[in-house]
Coordinates of C-alpha atoms and ligand atoms in Angstrom, one line a residue:
M182 CA 21.3 2.8 -23.5
T183 CA 23.7 3.6 -20.8
N184 CA 26.8 4.0 -23.4
S185 CA 25.1 7.0 -24.9
P186 CA 27.0 10.1 -24.9
F187 CA 23.7 11.4 -23.4
A188 CA 23.4 9.4 -20.6
D189 CA 25.5 12.0 -18.9
L190 CA 22.6 14.2 -18.3
L191 CA 20.8 11.8 -16.4
L192 CA 21.0 12.6 -12.8
P193 CA 23.4 10.0 -11.0
H194 CA 21.1 9.2 -8.2
I195 CA 18.5 8.5 -10.4
A196 CA 20.8 6.2 -12.9
A197 CA 22.0 4.3 -9.8
L198 CA 18.5 3.4 -8.9
E199 CA 17.5 -0.4 -8.5
P200 CA 15.1 -1.8 -11.1
Y201 CA 12.2 -2.4 -10.2
T202 CA 10.6 -5.6 -10.3
P203 CA 6.8 -4.9 -11.4
I204 CA 4.0 -7.4 -11.7
Q205 CA 3.5 -9.0 -15.1
P206 CA 0.1 -7.9 -16.6
F207 CA -2.6 -10.5 -16.2
E208 CA -2.5 -11.1 -20.2
V209 CA 1.0 -11.7 -20.3
L210 CA 0.5 -14.2 -16.9
S211 CA -2.5 -15.7 -18.9
R212 CA 0.0 -16.2 -22.1
Q213 CA 2.6 -18.0 -20.6
L214 CA 0.9 -20.0 -18.1
G215 CA -1.1 -21.4 -21.4
R216 CA -4.7 -20.6 -19.4
A217 CA -7.6 -18.0 -19.9
P218 CA -7.7 -15.4 -17.4
E219 CA -10.7 -16.2 -15.8
Q220 CA -9.1 -19.8 -15.1
I221 CA -6.4 -18.3 -12.9
V222 CA -6.6 -18.0 -9.7
K223 CA -4.9 -14.3 -8.9
L224 CA -3.8 -14.2 -5.0
D225 CA -1.0 -12.0 -5.7
A226 CA -1.4 -8.6 -5.4
N227 CA -4.4 -7.9 -2.5
E228 CA -7.3 -7.0 -5.0
N229 CA -10.7 -7.7 -4.2
P230 CA -11.6 -10.4 -6.6
Y231 CA -15.4 -9.6 -6.6
G232 CA -14.4 -6.3 -8.1
P233 CA -16.8 -2.9 -8.4
A234 CA -20.2 -3.2 -7.2
P235 CA -22.7 -3.3 -10.2
A236 CA -24.1 0.2 -9.6
V237 CA -20.0 1.3 -9.9
R238 CA -20.2 -0.3 -13.3
E239 CA -23.3 1.4 -14.6
A240 CA -22.1 4.8 -13.2
L241 CA -18.9 4.2 -15.3
A242 CA -21.1 3.0 -18.5
A243 CA -23.6 6.0 -18.0
Y244 CA -21.2 9.1 -17.3
P245 CA -21.3 11.5 -20.4
Y246 CA -18.1 14.2 -19.6
T247 CA -15.1 12.0 -20.5
H248 CA -14.2 14.6 -23.1
I249 CA -14.1 17.2 -20.3
Y250 CA -11.4 17.6 -17.9
P251 CA -11.8 16.6 -14.5
D252 CA -12.4 19.3 -11.5
P253 CA -8.8 20.2 -10.4
E254 CA -10.3 20.2 -6.7
Q255 CA -12.6 17.3 -6.5
R256 CA -15.0 18.8 -4.8
E257 CA -18.0 16.5 -4.7
L258 CA -15.6 13.6 -4.1
R259 CA -13.9 15.0 -1.1
E260 CA -17.2 16.2 0.3
A261 CA -18.0 12.2 0.2
L262 CA -14.9 11.0 1.3
A263 CA -15.0 13.5 4.2
D264 CA -18.5 11.7 5.4
Y265 CA -17.0 8.6 5.1
A266 CA -13.3 9.4 6.7
G267 CA -15.0 11.6 9.4
V268 CA -13.0 14.4 8.6
P269 CA -13.6 18.1 6.6
P270 CA -12.8 18.4 3.3
E271 CA -11.0 20.9 3.5
H272 CA -8.5 18.0 5.0
I273 CA -8.4 15.4 1.9
L274 CA -6.8 15.5 -1.2
P275 CA -7.5 12.9 -3.9
G276 CA -4.8 11.0 -5.7
S277 CA -4.4 8.8 -8.7
G278 CA -3.8 5.9 -5.8
A279 CA -2.2 6.1 -2.6
D280 CA 1.2 5.8 -4.2
E281 CA 0.8 9.1 -6.3
L282 CA 0.7 10.8 -2.8
I283 CA 3.3 8.9 -1.4
D284 CA 5.6 9.9 -4.0
L285 CA 3.9 13.6 -3.7
V286 CA 5.1 13.9 -0.1
C287 CA 8.4 12.5 -0.8
R288 CA 8.7 15.4 -3.4
L289 CA 7.5 18.3 -1.2
T290 CA 9.8 17.2 1.7
L291 CA 13.1 15.4 0.6
A292 CA 16.2 16.8 -1.1
P293 CA 19.5 14.9 -1.0
D294 CA 21.0 14.3 2.1
D295 CA 17.5 14.1 3.6
A296 CA 16.2 11.1 4.9
I297 CA 13.4 8.9 5.5
I298 CA 12.8 6.2 8.4
D299 CA 11.2 2.9 6.8
C300 CA 10.4 0.2 9.1
P301 CA 11.0 -2.9 7.0
P302 CA 9.2 -5.4 6.7
T303 CA 7.0 -3.4 4.8
F304 CA 5.6 -1.9 1.6
G305 CA 8.0 -1.1 -1.0
M306 CA 6.8 2.4 -2.6
Y307 CA 8.4 4.3 0.6
S308 CA 11.8 3.5 0.1
F309 CA 11.2 3.7 -3.9
D310 CA 10.3 7.1 -3.9
A311 CA 12.4 8.3 -1.3
G312 CA 15.1 7.1 -3.3
L313 CA 13.5 8.8 -6.6
T314 CA 14.8 12.2 -4.7
G315 CA 18.0 11.3 -3.9
A316 CA 16.9 10.8 0.2
R317 CA 18.6 8.4 2.4
V318 CA 16.4 5.4 3.6
L319 CA 17.1 4.4 7.1
R320 CA 15.9 1.3 8.2
A321 CA 14.4 0.7 11.5
W322 CA 13.5 -3.2 11.5
R323 CA 10.5 -4.5 12.8
R324 CA 10.5 -6.9 15.9
A325 CA 9.7 -10.7 14.8
D326 CA 6.2 -10.3 15.4
F327 CA 6.3 -7.4 12.9
S328 CA 5.5 -4.8 15.5
V329 CA 7.5 -1.7 15.3
D330 CA 10.1 -0.7 17.7
V331 CA 9.9 2.5 18.8
E332 CA 13.5 2.8 20.6
R333 CA 15.2 2.0 17.0
I334 CA 12.9 4.5 14.9
S335 CA 13.8 7.3 17.6
E336 CA 17.3 6.4 17.5
S337 CA 16.8 6.7 13.9
A338 CA 15.2 10.3 14.2
N339 CA 18.0 11.4 16.1
Q340 CA 20.7 10.1 13.7
R341 CA 22.5 13.4 12.0
I342 CA 25.8 11.9 10.3
S343 CA 25.9 9.0 7.9
E344 CA 29.0 7.1 7.3
S345 CA 29.4 5.7 3.7
A346 CA 32.7 3.8 2.6
N347 CA 34.8 6.7 1.9
H348 CA 33.0 9.7 3.4
E349 CA 30.6 10.7 6.0
S350 CA 27.9 13.4 5.5
R351 CA 25.1 15.2 7.4
I352 CA 21.5 13.8 7.1
T353 CA 18.1 15.2 8.5
P354 CA 15.5 12.1 8.9
K355 CA 12.4 13.7 7.8
L356 CA 9.6 11.5 7.3
L357 CA 8.3 8.3 9.3
F358 CA 6.3 5.8 7.2
L359 CA 3.9 3.5 9.0
T360 CA 1.5 1.2 7.7
S361 CA -1.7 -0.4 9.6
P362 CA -2.5 -2.8 8.7
N363 CA 1.0 -3.8 7.4
N364 CA 1.7 -5.1 4.3
P365 CA 3.1 -7.8 3.9
D366 CA 2.2 -9.2 7.7
G367 CA -1.6 -7.7 8.2
S368 CA -0.4 -6.7 11.6
L369 CA -2.6 -3.4 13.1
L370 CA 0.0 -0.4 14.5
D371 CA -0.6 -0.1 18.3
P372 CA -2.1 3.4 19.0
A373 CA 0.0 3.8 22.1
D374 CA 3.3 3.5 19.6
L375 CA 1.6 6.2 17.5
V376 CA 1.2 8.3 20.4
R377 CA 4.9 7.8 21.1
L378 CA 6.4 8.6 17.7
L379 CA 4.4 11.5 17.0
K380 CA 6.5 13.4 19.2
L381 CA 9.5 13.0 17.1
P382 CA 10.4 16.1 15.1
L383 CA 9.3 13.9 12.3
L384 CA 6.3 14.1 9.9
V385 CA 4.6 10.7 10.0
I386 CA 2.9 9.1 7.3
L387 CA 0.3 6.3 8.5
D388 CA -0.8 4.0 5.4
E389 CA -4.2 2.6 5.9
A390 CA -4.5 1.0 2.6
Y391 CA -6.0 -2.0 4.1
I392 CA -7.9 -0.8 6.8
E393 CA -11.6 -1.6 5.8
F394 CA -10.4 -5.4 6.2
A395 CA -9.6 -4.5 9.8
G396 CA -12.7 -2.6 10.3
L397 CA -12.7 1.6 10.3
E398 CA -13.1 1.4 13.7
H399 CA -9.5 0.7 13.6
S400 CA -8.6 3.6 11.9
L401 CA -6.6 6.8 13.3
A402 CA -7.7 9.2 10.7
R403 CA -9.1 11.6 12.6
W404 CA -6.1 11.8 14.8
V405 CA -5.1 14.5 11.8
L406 CA -7.3 16.6 13.6
K407 CA -5.1 16.9 16.7
Y408 CA -1.7 16.2 15.5
D409 CA 0.2 18.5 13.3
N410 CA 2.7 15.9 11.7
L411 CA 0.2 13.1 10.9
I412 CA -0.8 12.1 7.6
V413 CA -2.8 9.2 6.9
L414 CA -3.6 7.7 3.7
R415 CA -5.9 5.6 2.3
T416 CA -7.2 3.9 -0.9
F417 CA -10.1 2.2 -2.9
S418 CA -7.8 0.0 -5.0
K419 CA -8.3 -2.6 -2.3
W420 CA -11.2 -2.4 -0.5
A421 CA -13.7 -1.1 -3.4
G422 CA -12.0 -3.5 -6.0
I423 CA -11.2 -0.7 -8.3
A424 CA -7.0 -0.9 -8.5
G425 CA -7.3 -0.9 -12.1
L426 CA -8.9 2.7 -12.5
R427 CA -6.6 4.6 -9.7
L428 CA -8.1 5.9 -7.2
G429 CA -6.6 7.0 -3.5
Y430 CA -6.5 10.0 -0.8
G431 CA -4.9 11.6 1.9
I432 CA -6.0 13.2 4.8
F433 CA -3.5 16.2 5.7
P434 CA -3.0 18.5 8.4
T435 CA -4.3 22.3 7.4
W436 CA -0.8 23.6 7.0
L437 CA 0.5 21.6 4.5
M438 CA -3.2 21.7 2.2
P439 CA -2.0 25.1 0.3
T440 CA 1.6 23.5 -0.8
L441 CA -0.5 20.1 -1.7
W442 CA -2.8 22.0 -4.1
K443 CA -0.1 24.1 -5.5
A444 CA 2.3 21.2 -6.3
K445 CA -0.2 18.5 -7.3
Q446 CA -0.6 17.9 -11.1
P447 CA -4.0 19.9 -11.6
Y448 CA -5.8 17.0 -13.4
N449 CA -3.8 13.9 -11.4
V450 CA -6.9 12.1 -10.7
N451 CA -9.3 11.0 -14.1
V452 CA -12.9 11.3 -14.3
A453 CA -13.7 7.5 -14.5
A454 CA -11.8 7.1 -11.1
T455 CA -13.9 10.1 -9.7
V456 CA -17.1 8.6 -11.0
A457 CA -16.0 4.7 -9.5
G458 CA -15.1 6.5 -6.2
L459 CA -18.2 8.1 -5.9
A460 CA -20.7 5.2 -6.7
S461 CA -18.5 3.5 -4.2
L462 CA -18.9 5.6 -1.3
T463 CA -22.7 5.5 -2.3
H464 CA -23.1 2.0 -2.7
R465 CA -20.7 1.1 0.0
A466 CA -23.0 -1.4 1.8
E467 CA -23.3 -3.3 -1.3
I468 CA -19.3 -3.4 -0.9
Q469 CA -19.0 -4.3 2.3
R470 CA -20.7 -7.6 1.8
T471 CA -17.7 -8.3 -0.1
V472 CA -15.1 -6.8 2.1
D473 CA -17.1 -9.4 5.0
A474 CA -16.7 -12.5 2.3
L475 CA -13.2 -11.5 2.2
I476 CA -12.6 -11.5 6.1
V477 CA -14.5 -14.9 6.4
E478 CA -12.0 -16.3 3.5
R479 CA -9.1 -14.9 5.3
E480 CA -9.5 -16.6 8.6
R481 CA -10.2 -19.9 6.6
L482 CA -7.3 -19.1 4.9
Y483 CA -5.2 -18.7 8.1
R484 CA -6.6 -21.9 9.5
A485 CA -6.3 -24.1 6.5
L486 CA -2.3 -22.9 6.1
A487 CA -1.8 -23.4 9.9
D488 CA -2.8 -27.0 9.5
I489 CA -0.2 -27.4 6.3
P490 CA 3.3 -28.8 8.0
F491 CA 6.0 -26.8 6.0
L492 CA 3.7 -23.6 6.3
H493 CA 3.7 -20.9 9.0
P494 CA 1.0 -18.1 8.7
Y495 CA 0.8 -15.1 10.9
P496 CA -2.5 -13.7 11.7
S497 CA -3.5 -11.1 9.8
R498 CA -6.0 -8.1 9.7
A499 CA -5.7 -7.3 5.7
N500 CA -6.7 -9.1 3.1
F501 CA -3.8 -11.4 2.8
V502 CA -1.7 -14.2 4.8
L503 CA 1.7 -14.1 5.3
C504 CA 3.4 -17.4 5.4
R505 CA 6.8 -18.6 6.2
V506 CA 7.6 -21.7 4.1
E507 CA 9.6 -24.3 6.4
G508 CA 11.6 -27.0 5.4
R509 CA 11.2 -26.5 1.5
S510 CA 12.1 -23.6 -1.1
A511 CA 9.1 -20.9 -1.1
A512 CA 10.2 -20.1 -4.5
E513 CA 9.6 -23.8 -5.8
L514 CA 6.8 -23.2 -3.8
K515 CA 5.4 -20.1 -5.7
A516 CA 6.5 -22.0 -9.3
A517 CA 4.8 -25.2 -8.4
L518 CA 1.5 -23.3 -7.9
A519 CA 2.0 -20.8 -10.9
R520 CA 1.8 -24.1 -12.9
E521 CA -1.3 -24.8 -11.7
G522 CA -2.5 -21.3 -12.4
I523 CA -2.8 -20.0 -9.0
L524 CA -0.5 -17.1 -8.5
V525 CA 0.8 -15.9 -5.1
R526 CA 3.3 -13.4 -3.9
H527 CA 7.0 -14.8 -3.0
Y528 CA 9.6 -13.2 -1.0
A529 CA 13.1 -13.5 -0.5
K530 CA 14.3 -9.9 1.2
P531 CA 15.5 -9.9 4.8
G532 CA 13.2 -10.3 7.2
L533 CA 11.0 -12.5 4.8
E534 CA 13.2 -14.9 3.8
N535 CA 11.3 -18.1 2.5
C536 CA 7.9 -16.3 2.6
I537 CA 4.9 -16.0 0.2
R538 CA 1.9 -13.6 0.8
V539 CA -1.7 -14.8 -0.1
S540 CA -4.5 -12.7 -0.7
A541 CA -7.9 -13.5 0.5
G542 CA -10.3 -14.9 -2.5
R543 CA -13.4 -16.2 -3.0
P544 CA -14.5 -19.4 -1.1
E545 CA -13.8 -21.0 -4.5
Q546 CA -10.0 -19.7 -5.1
T547 CA -9.1 -20.9 -1.7
D548 CA -10.3 -24.4 -2.4
A549 CA -8.2 -24.5 -5.1
L550 CA -5.2 -23.3 -3.5
L551 CA -5.7 -25.8 -0.6
A552 CA -5.8 -28.6 -3.3
A553 CA -2.9 -27.1 -5.0
L554 CA -0.5 -27.3 -1.9
T555 CA -1.9 -30.7 -0.7
S556 CA -1.0 -32.2 -4.3
V557 CA 2.4 -30.2 -4.1
A558 CA 3.1 -31.5 -0.8
G559 CA 2.2 -35.2 -2.0
Ligands
PLP623 C1 -1.6 -1.8 -2.5 C2 -1.0 -0.5 -1.4 C3 -1.1 0.8 -1.7 C4 -1.1 1.3 -3.1 O1 -2.4 1.8 -3.1 P1 -3.1 2.4 -4.2 O2 -3.8 3.5 -4.2 O3 -3.5 1.4 -5.7 O4 -1.6 3.2 -5.6 C5 -0.5 1.7 -0.6 N1 0.1 1.2 0.5 C6 -0.1 -0.1 1.1 C7 0.6 -0.8 1.8 C8 -0.5 -1.0 -0.3 O5 -0.6 -2.2 0.5

C-alpha cells in the first residue's frame, strides 16, 4: 500500500497519522469469544444497556419517509433540543454524533501550525481530529485527581514557538477541549475553572457527552449565551441508548452559526437519528428511569470495586468507573474477564497506566462482573 507510486499523492501529515484502534464489532467479538451476543456483558463503551425507550423503537418502525432526504436545517429537532437544553434553536446544530461536530470545529479553525490544547487523560477524538488537519496538539496534563490545571493550560495558550528535533516554528493555539464529566474518570469540571479559562484568547469546546448522568443542573450549556468563545457539545449516544444511530448536537455562539451552516454536509443527520432523537425527547421521563438505574449501579459498582484489594476506583459522575489495578497486570485482568464474556476497557496510556474502565450496566451485569473478579482473584 505505502509503496505504490501514487502514495506521494497523500498529504504527508495524513500518511504519518497513528493508526486508530477501533472497538471490535459486537458480532466479531461474539465469534472470537464463542458466546452469543446476548451472553456478552458489554461494559467497555459506556452505552446504555437498556437501549432506546420502546416508544423510540415504535417511532422508528412507523416512520414512512426513509426514501426522502432529511431536512438540512433539522428545524423540528432543533426546536425540541432548544426546549431540552434551555437555549434558543438559533444556537443549535445537530450532528452525526458529537464526534462529527468535533471534526467540523477542527476543520473550520485549524491549519498546520495552528494548535489545540488537549487536557489528557481524556477522550481521544480531540487530538485525533486535530491531527487530521495537520495542527499540533499541546498537552496540558490533568492533576492526579483528574482536575484541569488552569496554570498549565494558560502556559500552553501563550506558547507561540514549537521546537521539534531539527527546527522551530511559530504556532497559534486556537482551541481548548474540556470534558465534563471527563472520560475516562468521570470528574466534573469546576465552573470557577471554566470562568478563568474563558478569559484566554481561545475557543473553548466543552464536551458534555455524559452530563445526564451527573444531572442536567450541572450543564453549562446556557453559558454559551453569555460567552462568545464557548461551544458546548452533547450527545444522545450515552443517555438515550441510541449510540448506533449517531446523533449529537452542539450549542454554539451566534457569530459561528452562519459558518457552520455553510461548512456542514447538508444531510449530515439521517432521518432515523432524527426520528429517534425527537421520540427520545418526547419520552425522556421514561429514558430517565434507565439513567437513574445506571446511576444507582454506578454507585454500587464503585463501592464493590473499592472492596477488592487489587482495585482502586475513582469517584465518577458519569456512567462508568475508572479503576487503577494494583499489584497485577490490567491487560491480563481485561483478558481474563473477556474469557468470561465480560468486556471492559483497558488503558496503558500515560496518566492511565494499568487502568481499566467499567461502564455501569444492568444489576445482573454488575453481578456477573463482580463474580468474575472474585474468581479471577482467587
Ligand atoms: C462517547 C463520547 C463522545 C461521542 O459521542 P457521539 O455522539 O457518539 O459521537 C463525545 N465525547 C465524549 C467525551 C465521549 O465519551
